[in-house]
JSON list of C-alpha atoms in Angstrom, two decimals:
[
{"chain": "N", "resi": 29, "resn": "UNK", "atom": "CA", "xyz": [26.13, -3.99, -14.64]},
{"chain": "N", "resi": 30, "resn": "UNK", "atom": "CA", "xyz": [24.17, -0.95, -13.51]},
{"chain": "N", "resi": 31, "resn": "UNK", "atom": "CA", "xyz": [21.12, -1.74, -11.40]},
{"chain": "N", "resi": 32, "resn": "UNK", "atom": "CA", "xyz": [18.08, -0.08, -9.90]},
{"chain": "N", "resi": 33, "resn": "UNK", "atom": "CA", "xyz": [18.67, 0.95, -6.27]},
{"chain": "N", "resi": 34, "resn": "UNK", "atom": "CA", "xyz": [15.10, 1.62, -5.18]},
{"chain": "N", "resi": 35, "resn": "UNK", "atom": "CA", "xyz": [11.73, 2.98, -6.15]},
{"chain": "N", "resi": 36, "resn": "UNK", "atom": "CA", "xyz": [12.05, 6.62, -7.12]},
{"chain": "N", "resi": 37, "resn": "UNK", "atom": "CA", "xyz": [8.35, 7.34, -7.45]},
{"chain": "N", "resi": 38, "resn": "UNK", "atom": "CA", "xyz": [4.90, 5.90, -7.94]},
{"chain": "N", "resi": 39, "resn": "UNK", "atom": "CA", "xyz": [2.69, 7.91, -10.27]},
{"chain": "N", "resi": 40, "resn": "UNK", "atom": "CA", "xyz": [-0.96, 7.25, -11.00]},
{"chain": "N", "resi": 41, "resn": "UNK", "atom": "CA", "xyz": [-4.04, 8.99, -12.33]},
{"chain": "N", "resi": 42, "resn": "UNK", "atom": "CA", "xyz": [-6.84, 10.41, -10.23]},
{"chain": "N", "resi": 43, "resn": "UNK", "atom": "CA", "xyz": [-9.98, 12.39, -10.94]},
{"chain": "N", "resi": 44, "resn": "UNK", "atom": "CA", "xyz": [-8.96, 14.94, -8.27]},
{"chain": "N", "resi": 45, "resn": "UNK", "atom": "CA", "xyz": [-5.17, 14.66, -7.80]},
{"chain": "N", "resi": 46, "resn": "UNK", "atom": "CA", "xyz": [-4.98, 17.42, -5.18]},
{"chain": "N", "resi": 47, "resn": "UNK", "atom": "CA", "xyz": [-7.66, 15.83, -2.99]},
{"chain": "N", "resi": 48, "resn": "UNK", "atom": "CA", "xyz": [-6.07, 12.41, -3.44]},
{"chain": "N", "resi": 49, "resn": "UNK", "atom": "CA", "xyz": [-2.63, 13.75, -2.44]},
{"chain": "N", "resi": 50, "resn": "UNK", "atom": "CA", "xyz": [-4.19, 15.40, 0.63]},
{"chain": "N", "resi": 51, "resn": "UNK", "atom": "CA", "xyz": [-5.85, 12.08, 1.61]},
{"chain": "N", "resi": 52, "resn": "UNK", "atom": "CA", "xyz": [-2.54, 10.19, 1.40]},
{"chain": "N", "resi": 53, "resn": "UNK", "atom": "CA", "xyz": [-0.81, 12.89, 3.43]},
{"chain": "N", "resi": 54, "resn": "UNK", "atom": "CA", "xyz": [-3.53, 13.09, 6.10]},
{"chain": "N", "resi": 55, "resn": "UNK", "atom": "CA", "xyz": [-4.14, 9.36, 6.59]},
{"chain": "N", "resi": 56, "resn": "UNK", "atom": "CA", "xyz": [-0.82, 7.72, 5.67]},
{"chain": "N", "resi": 57, "resn": "UNK", "atom": "CA", "xyz": [1.70, 10.51, 6.31]},
{"chain": "N", "resi": 58, "resn": "UNK", "atom": "CA", "xyz": [2.99, 10.58, 2.73]},
{"chain": "N", "resi": 59, "resn": "UNK", "atom": "CA", "xyz": [4.08, 14.09, 1.73]},
{"chain": "N", "resi": 60, "resn": "UNK", "atom": "CA", "xyz": [2.31, 15.65, -1.26]},
{"chain": "N", "resi": 61, "resn": "UNK", "atom": "CA", "xyz": [4.87, 15.65, -4.11]},
{"chain": "N", "resi": 62, "resn": "UNK", "atom": "CA", "xyz": [4.12, 19.33, -4.73]},
{"chain": "N", "resi": 63, "resn": "UNK", "atom": "CA", "xyz": [5.22, 20.18, -1.17]},
{"chain": "N", "resi": 64, "resn": "UNK", "atom": "CA", "xyz": [8.18, 17.88, -0.52]},
{"chain": "N", "resi": 65, "resn": "UNK", "atom": "CA", "xyz": [9.90, 14.69, -1.58]},
{"chain": "N", "resi": 66, "resn": "UNK", "atom": "CA", "xyz": [8.78, 11.86, 0.68]},
{"chain": "N", "resi": 67, "resn": "UNK", "atom": "CA", "xyz": [11.77, 10.16, 2.28]},
{"chain": "N", "resi": 68, "resn": "UNK", "atom": "CA", "xyz": [10.93, 6.63, 3.29]},
{"chain": "N", "resi": 69, "resn": "UNK", "atom": "CA", "xyz": [12.71, 4.47, 5.82]},
{"chain": "N", "resi": 70, "resn": "UNK", "atom": "CA", "xyz": [15.08, 1.83, 4.50]},
{"chain": "N", "resi": 71, "resn": "UNK", "atom": "CA", "xyz": [13.69, -1.67, 4.67]},
{"chain": "N", "resi": 72, "resn": "UNK", "atom": "CA", "xyz": [12.45, -4.59, 2.65]},
{"chain": "N", "resi": 73, "resn": "UNK", "atom": "CA", "xyz": [10.63, -3.90, -0.60]},
{"chain": "N", "resi": 74, "resn": "UNK", "atom": "CA", "xyz": [8.86, -6.49, -2.70]},
{"chain": "N", "resi": 75, "resn": "UNK", "atom": "CA", "xyz": [8.63, -6.05, -6.45]},
{"chain": "N", "resi": 76, "resn": "UNK", "atom": "CA", "xyz": [6.35, -8.81, -7.64]},
{"chain": "N", "resi": 77, "resn": "UNK", "atom": "CA", "xyz": [4.34, -9.27, -10.81]},
{"chain": "N", "resi": 78, "resn": "UNK", "atom": "CA", "xyz": [1.20, -11.35, -10.26]},
{"chain": "N", "resi": 79, "resn": "UNK", "atom": "CA", "xyz": [-0.67, -13.49, -12.77]},
{"chain": "N", "resi": 80, "resn": "UNK", "atom": "CA", "xyz": [-3.15, -11.58, -14.94]},
{"chain": "N", "resi": 81, "resn": "UNK", "atom": "CA", "xyz": [-5.92, -13.71, -13.42]},
{"chain": "N", "resi": 82, "resn": "UNK", "atom": "CA", "xyz": [-5.13, -12.93, -9.76]},
{"chain": "N", "resi": 83, "resn": "UNK", "atom": "CA", "xyz": [-7.99, -11.91, -7.51]},
{"chain": "N", "resi": 84, "resn": "UNK", "atom": "CA", "xyz": [-5.58, -10.60, -4.87]},
{"chain": "N", "resi": 85, "resn": "UNK", "atom": "CA", "xyz": [-5.98, -6.96, -5.96]},
{"chain": "N", "resi": 86, "resn": "UNK", "atom": "CA", "xyz": [-9.77, -6.99, -6.04]},
{"chain": "N", "resi": 87, "resn": "UNK", "atom": "CA", "xyz": [-11.16, -5.48, -9.23]},
{"chain": "N", "resi": 88, "resn": "UNK", "atom": "CA", "xyz": [-10.17, -7.39, -12.40]},
{"chain": "N", "resi": 89, "resn": "UNK", "atom": "CA", "xyz": [-9.25, -4.14, -14.19]},
{"chain": "N", "resi": 90, "resn": "UNK", "atom": "CA", "xyz": [-6.88, -3.14, -11.37]},
{"chain": "N", "resi": 91, "resn": "UNK", "atom": "CA", "xyz": [-3.37, -3.29, -12.82]},
{"chain": "N", "resi": 92, "resn": "UNK", "atom": "CA", "xyz": [-1.41, -2.44, -9.69]},
{"chain": "N", "resi": 93, "resn": "UNK", "atom": "CA", "xyz": [-1.60, -2.31, -5.93]},
{"chain": "N", "resi": 94, "resn": "UNK", "atom": "CA", "xyz": [0.80, -0.40, -3.71]},
{"chain": "N", "resi": 95, "resn": "UNK", "atom": "CA", "xyz": [2.03, -2.01, -0.50]},
{"chain": "N", "resi": 96, "resn": "UNK", "atom": "CA", "xyz": [3.27, 0.30, 2.25]},
{"chain": "N", "resi": 97, "resn": "UNK", "atom": "CA", "xyz": [5.42, -0.88, 5.16]},
{"chain": "N", "resi": 98, "resn": "UNK", "atom": "CA", "xyz": [4.14, 0.28, 8.55]},
{"chain": "N", "resi": 99, "resn": "UNK", "atom": "CA", "xyz": [5.78, 0.12, 11.97]},
{"chain": "N", "resi": 100, "resn": "UNK", "atom": "CA", "xyz": [2.61, -0.59, 13.98]},
{"chain": "N", "resi": 101, "resn": "UNK", "atom": "CA", "xyz": [-0.23, -2.18, 12.03]},
{"chain": "N", "resi": 102, "resn": "UNK", "atom": "CA", "xyz": [-2.65, -2.23, 14.97]},
{"chain": "N", "resi": 103, "resn": "UNK", "atom": "CA", "xyz": [-2.20, 1.50, 15.64]},
{"chain": "N", "resi": 104, "resn": "UNK", "atom": "CA", "xyz": [-2.49, 2.32, 11.93]},
{"chain": "N", "resi": 105, "resn": "UNK", "atom": "CA", "xyz": [-5.70, 0.29, 11.59]},
{"chain": "N", "resi": 106, "resn": "UNK", "atom": "CA", "xyz": [-7.18, 1.99, 14.67]},
{"chain": "N", "resi": 107, "resn": "UNK", "atom": "CA", "xyz": [-6.34, 5.43, 13.28]},
{"chain": "N", "resi": 108, "resn": "UNK", "atom": "CA", "xyz": [-7.82, 4.63, 9.88]},
{"chain": "N", "resi": 109, "resn": "UNK", "atom": "CA", "xyz": [-11.00, 3.17, 11.38]},
{"chain": "N", "resi": 110, "resn": "UNK", "atom": "CA", "xyz": [-11.36, 6.25, 13.62]},
{"chain": "N", "resi": 111, "resn": "UNK", "atom": "CA", "xyz": [-11.25, 8.35, 10.43]},
{"chain": "N", "resi": 112, "resn": "UNK", "atom": "CA", "xyz": [-14.07, 6.27, 8.94]},
{"chain": "N", "resi": 113, "resn": "UNK", "atom": "CA", "xyz": [-11.87, 4.32, 6.53]},
{"chain": "N", "resi": 114, "resn": "UNK", "atom": "CA", "xyz": [-12.83, 0.67, 6.03]},
{"chain": "N", "resi": 115, "resn": "UNK", "atom": "CA", "xyz": [-10.00, -1.71, 6.95]},
{"chain": "N", "resi": 116, "resn": "UNK", "atom": "CA", "xyz": [-10.03, -5.34, 5.83]},
{"chain": "N", "resi": 117, "resn": "UNK", "atom": "CA", "xyz": [-7.90, -8.10, 7.30]},
{"chain": "N", "resi": 118, "resn": "UNK", "atom": "CA", "xyz": [-7.87, -11.80, 6.53]},
{"chain": "N", "resi": 119, "resn": "UNK", "atom": "CA", "xyz": [-5.98, -14.49, 8.42]},
{"chain": "N", "resi": 120, "resn": "UNK", "atom": "CA", "xyz": [-4.75, -16.01, 5.15]},
{"chain": "N", "resi": 121, "resn": "UNK", "atom": "CA", "xyz": [-2.95, -12.75, 4.27]},
{"chain": "N", "resi": 122, "resn": "UNK", "atom": "CA", "xyz": [-0.68, -13.03, 7.32]},
{"chain": "N", "resi": 123, "resn": "UNK", "atom": "CA", "xyz": [2.39, -15.23, 7.15]},
{"chain": "N", "resi": 124, "resn": "UNK", "atom": "CA", "xyz": [5.89, -15.58, 8.48]},
{"chain": "N", "resi": 125, "resn": "UNK", "atom": "CA", "xyz": [6.85, -12.42, 6.56]},
{"chain": "N", "resi": 126, "resn": "UNK", "atom": "CA", "xyz": [4.40, -10.30, 8.54]},
{"chain": "N", "resi": 127, "resn": "UNK", "atom": "CA", "xyz": [0.87, -9.05, 8.93]},
{"chain": "N", "resi": 128, "resn": "UNK", "atom": "CA", "xyz": [-1.26, -7.33, 6.32]},
{"chain": "N", "resi": 129, "resn": "UNK", "atom": "CA", "xyz": [-4.44, -5.29, 5.95]},
{"chain": "N", "resi": 130, "resn": "UNK", "atom": "CA", "xyz": [-6.16, -3.63, 3.04]},
{"chain": "N", "resi": 131, "resn": "UNK", "atom": "CA", "xyz": [-7.73, -0.22, 2.59]},
{"chain": "N", "resi": 132, "resn": "UNK", "atom": "CA", "xyz": [-8.86, 1.76, -0.46]},
{"chain": "N", "resi": 133, "resn": "UNK", "atom": "CA", "xyz": [-8.14, 5.38, -1.29]},
{"chain": "N", "resi": 134, "resn": "UNK", "atom": "CA", "xyz": [-11.00, 7.73, -2.28]},
{"chain": "N", "resi": 135, "resn": "UNK", "atom": "CA", "xyz": [-10.58, 6.66, -5.95]},
{"chain": "N", "resi": 136, "resn": "UNK", "atom": "CA", "xyz": [-11.05, 2.98, -5.03]},
{"chain": "N", "resi": 137, "resn": "UNK", "atom": "CA", "xyz": [-7.40, 2.00, -5.46]},
{"chain": "N", "resi": 138, "resn": "UNK", "atom": "CA", "xyz": [-6.43, -0.87, -3.16]},
{"chain": "N", "resi": 139, "resn": "UNK", "atom": "CA", "xyz": [-3.63, -0.20, -0.68]},
{"chain": "N", "resi": 140, "resn": "UNK", "atom": "CA", "xyz": [-1.98, -2.98, 1.25]},
{"chain": "N", "resi": 141, "resn": "UNK", "atom": "CA", "xyz": [-0.38, -2.14, 4.60]},
{"chain": "N", "resi": 142, "resn": "UNK", "atom": "CA", "xyz": [2.34, -4.48, 5.80]},
{"chain": "N", "resi": 143, "resn": "UNK", "atom": "CA", "xyz": [3.99, -4.80, 9.16]},
{"chain": "N", "resi": 144, "resn": "UNK", "atom": "CA", "xyz": [7.02, -6.98, 8.38]},
{"chain": "N", "resi": 145, "resn": "UNK", "atom": "CA", "xyz": [8.06, -9.66, 10.82]},
{"chain": "N", "resi": 146, "resn": "UNK", "atom": "CA", "xyz": [11.60, -9.44, 12.17]},
{"chain": "N", "resi": 147, "resn": "UNK", "atom": "CA", "xyz": [12.61, -12.16, 9.69]},
{"chain": "N", "resi": 148, "resn": "UNK", "atom": "CA", "xyz": [10.78, -10.79, 6.62]},
{"chain": "N", "resi": 149, "resn": "UNK", "atom": "CA", "xyz": [12.67, -11.44, 3.42]},
{"chain": "N", "resi": 150, "resn": "UNK", "atom": "CA", "xyz": [9.91, -12.25, 0.96]},
{"chain": "N", "resi": 151, "resn": "UNK", "atom": "CA", "xyz": [6.26, -11.55, 0.34]},
{"chain": "N", "resi": 152, "resn": "UNK", "atom": "CA", "xyz": [2.85, -13.03, -0.31]},
{"chain": "N", "resi": 153, "resn": "UNK", "atom": "CA", "xyz": [2.68, -15.73, -2.93]},
{"chain": "N", "resi": 154, "resn": "UNK", "atom": "CA", "xyz": [1.80, -14.65, -6.46]}
]
């Protein structure tokens, strides 16, 4: 059987797509799709539907949340805070799969940043 081999793209709406793309490039290092194709490092990826009633994403109308793997969560949080971006962490988000924090892009979309543990093979409970 043919199977999916990875995520080929993540597309979403924004009131100012160019400014939003520039924000992702400046603060998270993700290339603007109009400039280049972003090549990500190989590693664990979690594809996990959550219950419609979950509060994990924040806003009830939020249908998705992207989770980005990072290699140094402490350095990333320091850089984001230095840029004036609010960073939220909660002890209950961390587990044996790694450490997590949450930020929001300029449109209010939640972004989870994940530094996987060396034994990460799963993700947060749905």
